[in-house]
């Protein structure tokens, strides 16, 4: 079984058990589900069906919560196209976590990344998708008073002070090995992992003390958090915890549903005939 996974592309038929071993994550156990149920009152179908199946330090996050220390949620969206089912499911699960634990959410919209990564997309096009994607994000029903949407190019003044602290502690050889960057990779993409890592520590920076962070996201984003976790202690903050989802399969092919391959996806903008 052959597959390729990066934060920007997923190809092939995924062997999730093998992937967990490769990434060094842990499967979500029945014991963890019981602990979640204790606080959430019910187990979300996406957990019960093992769509969310893997984690890093979920047990630690629950222990912090049980000891009276609240965590916050952090997830995001790269606005390269319209929203499809593969985006919606993790957001629905994120809302479940926000409601169950009554916690804050930082939702990062990485418009800068999508502009830097896609040579064929203008910033005007990215701005259009950013606006439309945010409407879909709001429609999920996150708690208004507990949710902040961060658009990188609009709110960089909040992100940059912590991003440069992160960037100073990550070498080029590390990001090259982690993300497969080459001599032809633009310097914006090379620096971007520090921007995506910034929300992991932003509340800690603002509050002046380590604040637990839980990231619900697809497992293809895990390389970002591995690098981030490696330097967390150097900043004096907690390592961000993760809960990973599988991929929603693309239509008629192996790999995940993708905005960049519209023929594979079911979009929120599709009409009934589609």
Coordinates of C-alpha atoms in Angstrom, one line a residue:
X1 CA 0.0 0.0 0.0
X2 CA 1.7 3.2 -1.2
X3 CA 0.7 6.8 -0.2
X4 CA 2.2 10.2 0.1
X5 CA 1.2 12.7 2.8
X6 CA 2.3 16.3 3.2
X7 CA 0.4 19.3 4.7
X8 CA -0.5 20.3 1.1
X9 CA -1.2 17.0 -0.7
X10 CA -2.5 13.5 0.1
X11 CA -2.2 10.8 -2.5
X12 CA -2.8 7.1 -2.5
X13 CA -4.6 4.7 -0.2
X14 CA -3.8 5.5 3.4
X15 CA -2.7 2.8 5.9
X16 CA -3.6 4.7 9.1
X17 CA -2.1 2.1 11.5
X18 CA 1.2 2.5 9.6
X19 CA 0.9 6.2 9.6
X20 CA 0.5 6.4 13.4
X21 CA 3.7 4.5 13.7
X22 CA 5.5 6.7 11.2
X23 CA 4.4 9.9 12.9
X24 CA 4.8 8.6 16.4
X25 CA 1.3 9.5 17.5
X26 CA -1.0 7.3 19.7
X27 CA -4.4 5.8 19.0
X28 CA -7.4 7.1 20.9
X29 CA -8.3 4.4 23.5
X30 CA -11.6 3.5 25.1
X31 CA -10.2 4.8 28.3
X32 CA -9.8 8.3 26.7
X33 CA -13.3 8.1 25.3
X34 CA -14.7 7.4 28.7
X35 CA -12.8 10.4 30.1
X36 CA -14.2 12.6 27.3
X37 CA -17.7 11.3 27.9
X38 CA -17.4 12.2 31.6
X39 CA -17.1 15.9 30.7
X40 CA -18.9 16.0 27.3
X41 CA -21.9 13.8 28.4
X42 CA -21.8 12.0 25.1
X43 CA -19.3 10.7 22.6
X44 CA -19.5 12.5 19.3
X45 CA -20.2 10.1 16.3
X46 CA -16.9 11.3 14.7
X47 CA -15.1 9.9 17.8
X48 CA -17.3 6.8 18.1
X49 CA -16.7 5.9 14.4
X50 CA -13.0 6.6 14.8
X51 CA -12.9 9.4 12.2
X52 CA -10.9 11.1 14.9
X53 CA -8.6 8.3 15.8
X54 CA -5.1 9.5 16.9
X55 CA -3.6 12.0 19.3
X56 CA -0.7 13.6 21.0
X57 CA -1.1 14.3 24.7
X58 CA -4.9 14.2 24.8
X59 CA -4.6 12.4 28.1
X60 CA -2.4 15.3 29.4
X61 CA -5.0 17.9 28.2
X62 CA -7.8 16.0 30.0
X63 CA -5.7 15.8 33.2
X64 CA -5.1 19.6 33.1
X65 CA -8.8 20.2 32.6
X66 CA -9.7 17.8 35.4
X67 CA -7.3 19.6 37.7
X68 CA -9.1 22.9 36.9
X69 CA -6.8 24.3 34.2
X70 CA -8.8 25.1 31.1
X71 CA -7.3 24.6 27.6
X72 CA -8.2 26.4 24.4
X73 CA -8.8 25.1 20.9
X74 CA -6.8 26.0 17.8
X75 CA -7.7 25.0 14.3
X76 CA -7.6 26.6 10.9
X77 CA -8.3 26.8 7.2
X78 CA -6.1 27.6 4.2
X79 CA -8.4 29.5 1.8
X80 CA -7.4 28.0 -1.6
X81 CA -11.0 27.3 -2.8
X82 CA -14.5 26.7 -1.7
X83 CA -15.4 24.7 1.4
X84 CA -16.1 21.0 1.0
X85 CA -17.2 18.1 3.3
X86 CA -13.6 17.3 4.2
X87 CA -13.3 20.7 5.8
X88 CA -16.7 20.8 7.5
X89 CA -16.4 17.5 9.5
X90 CA -13.4 18.6 11.6
X91 CA -15.1 22.0 12.3
X92 CA -18.3 20.3 13.4
X93 CA -16.1 18.2 15.8
X94 CA -14.3 21.3 17.0
X95 CA -17.7 22.9 17.8
X96 CA -18.5 19.8 19.8
X97 CA -15.3 20.2 21.9
X98 CA -15.9 23.9 22.4
X99 CA -19.5 23.3 23.6
X100 CA -18.5 20.3 25.8
X101 CA -15.6 21.9 27.6
X102 CA -16.8 25.5 27.3
X103 CA -13.4 26.7 26.0
X104 CA -12.1 29.4 23.7
X105 CA -11.2 28.8 20.1
X106 CA -8.6 30.4 17.9
X107 CA -9.4 29.9 14.2
X108 CA -6.5 30.8 11.9
X109 CA -7.1 31.5 8.2
X110 CA -3.8 31.1 6.5
X111 CA -4.3 33.3 3.4
X112 CA -0.6 34.0 3.3
X113 CA 0.3 30.3 3.0
X114 CA -2.1 29.7 0.1
X115 CA -0.8 32.7 -1.8
X116 CA 2.8 31.6 -1.3
X117 CA 2.2 27.9 -2.2
X118 CA 0.0 28.4 -5.2
X119 CA 1.8 30.0 -8.1
X120 CA -1.3 30.3 -10.1
X121 CA -3.4 32.2 -7.5
X122 CA -3.4 36.0 -7.1
X123 CA -3.8 37.7 -3.7
X124 CA -7.2 39.0 -5.0
X125 CA -8.4 35.5 -5.6
X126 CA -7.1 34.3 -2.1
X127 CA -8.9 37.3 -0.6
X128 CA -12.2 36.3 -2.3
X129 CA -11.9 32.7 -0.9
X130 CA -10.9 34.1 2.5
X131 CA -14.2 36.1 2.8
X132 CA -16.3 33.2 1.5
X133 CA -14.6 30.6 3.7
X134 CA -15.1 32.8 6.8
X135 CA -18.9 32.9 6.1
X136 CA -18.9 29.1 6.2
X137 CA -16.8 29.0 9.3
X138 CA -19.3 31.3 11.1
X139 CA -22.2 29.2 9.9
X140 CA -20.8 26.2 11.9
X141 CA -22.1 28.0 15.0
X142 CA -19.1 28.5 17.2
X143 CA -19.7 30.5 20.3
X144 CA -19.2 34.1 19.3
X145 CA -17.9 35.3 22.6
X146 CA -15.4 32.5 22.8
X147 CA -14.1 32.4 19.2
X148 CA -11.6 34.6 17.4
X149 CA -10.9 34.2 13.7
X150 CA -7.4 35.3 12.8
X151 CA -6.6 36.1 9.2
X152 CA -2.8 36.1 8.9
X153 CA -2.4 39.1 6.6
X154 CA -4.9 41.1 8.5
X155 CA -3.8 40.2 12.1
X156 CA 0.0 39.6 11.5
X157 CA 0.7 42.3 14.2
X158 CA -0.7 39.9 16.8
X159 CA 1.1 36.8 15.4
X160 CA 4.5 38.2 14.4
X161 CA 6.0 38.8 17.9
X162 CA 5.6 35.2 18.9
X163 CA 6.3 33.9 15.3
X164 CA 9.8 35.4 15.3
X165 CA 10.5 33.8 18.7
X166 CA 9.5 30.5 17.1
X167 CA 11.4 31.1 13.9
X168 CA 14.6 31.9 15.8
X169 CA 14.6 28.4 17.3
X170 CA 13.9 26.4 14.2
X171 CA 16.7 25.7 11.7
X172 CA 16.3 25.5 7.9
X173 CA 17.6 22.0 8.0
X174 CA 14.7 21.1 10.3
X175 CA 12.0 22.5 8.1
X176 CA 13.7 21.1 5.0
X177 CA 13.7 17.6 6.4
X178 CA 10.2 17.9 7.8
X179 CA 8.4 19.5 4.9
X180 CA 10.6 18.5 1.9
X181 CA 11.6 22.0 1.0
X182 CA 14.1 22.4 -1.8
X183 CA 16.4 25.1 -3.3
X184 CA 13.4 26.2 -5.4
X185 CA 11.1 26.7 -2.5
X186 CA 10.3 30.4 -2.0
X187 CA 11.5 31.9 1.3
X188 CA 7.9 32.7 2.3
X189 CA 7.0 29.1 2.5
X190 CA 10.2 28.3 4.4
X191 CA 9.3 30.9 7.1
X192 CA 5.6 30.1 7.2
X193 CA 5.7 27.2 9.7
X194 CA 6.5 29.8 12.4
X195 CA 3.3 31.7 11.5
X196 CA 1.2 28.6 11.7
X197 CA 2.8 27.7 15.0
X198 CA 2.1 31.1 16.5
X199 CA -1.5 30.5 17.7
X200 CA -0.1 27.5 19.7
X201 CA 1.5 30.0 22.1
X202 CA -0.4 33.2 21.5
X203 CA -2.7 33.0 24.6
X204 CA 0.4 32.0 26.7
X205 CA 2.2 35.1 25.4
X206 CA -0.8 37.4 26.2
X207 CA -1.5 35.9 29.6
X208 CA 2.1 35.7 30.6
X209 CA 1.9 32.0 31.6
X210 CA 1.8 28.6 29.9
X211 CA -1.7 27.9 28.6
X212 CA -2.7 24.4 27.4
X213 CA -3.6 24.1 23.7
X214 CA -5.6 21.4 21.9
X215 CA -5.5 21.2 18.1
X216 CA -8.3 19.3 16.3
X217 CA -7.1 18.8 12.7
X218 CA -6.5 16.2 10.0
X219 CA -3.3 14.2 10.5
X220 CA -1.6 15.7 7.5
X221 CA -1.1 18.8 9.5
X222 CA 0.9 17.0 12.2
X223 CA 4.4 17.9 10.8
X224 CA 3.7 21.5 11.8
X225 CA 3.0 20.5 15.4
X226 CA 6.0 18.1 15.6
X227 CA 8.3 21.0 14.9
X228 CA 6.4 23.3 17.2
X229 CA 6.4 20.8 20.1
X230 CA 10.2 20.4 19.7
X231 CA 10.8 24.1 20.6
X232 CA 7.9 24.7 23.1
X233 CA 10.0 24.2 26.2
X234 CA 12.7 26.6 24.9
X235 CA 9.9 29.3 24.9
X236 CA 8.8 28.3 28.4
X237 CA 5.4 27.1 27.1
X238 CA 3.4 23.8 27.0
X239 CA 3.7 21.6 24.0
X240 CA 0.5 21.8 22.0
X241 CA -1.7 18.7 22.1
X242 CA -3.5 17.3 19.0
X243 CA -6.4 15.1 18.2
X244 CA -6.2 13.9 14.6
X245 CA -8.8 13.0 12.0
X246 CA -8.6 10.7 9.1
X247 CA -9.3 12.1 5.6
X248 CA -12.6 12.2 3.9
X249 CA -11.9 10.2 0.7
X250 CA -12.1 12.0 -2.6
X251 CA -14.8 11.0 -5.1
X252 CA -13.6 8.4 -7.6
X253 CA -10.0 8.2 -6.5
X254 CA -7.6 7.5 -3.7
X255 CA -6.4 10.4 -1.6
X256 CA -8.4 13.0 0.2
X257 CA -11.2 15.3 -0.9
X258 CA -9.4 18.4 -2.2
X259 CA -10.4 22.0 -3.2
X260 CA -7.5 22.0 -5.7
X261 CA -9.1 18.9 -7.4
X262 CA -12.8 20.0 -7.6
X263 CA -13.8 16.7 -9.2
X264 CA -13.0 14.9 -5.9
X265 CA -15.1 17.0 -3.6
X266 CA -18.6 17.8 -2.4
X267 CA -18.7 21.6 -1.9
X268 CA -21.0 23.7 0.3
X269 CA -21.6 25.7 -2.9
X270 CA -22.9 22.7 -4.9
X271 CA -26.5 22.8 -6.0
X272 CA -28.9 19.8 -5.6
X273 CA -28.2 18.5 -9.1
X274 CA -24.4 18.4 -8.5

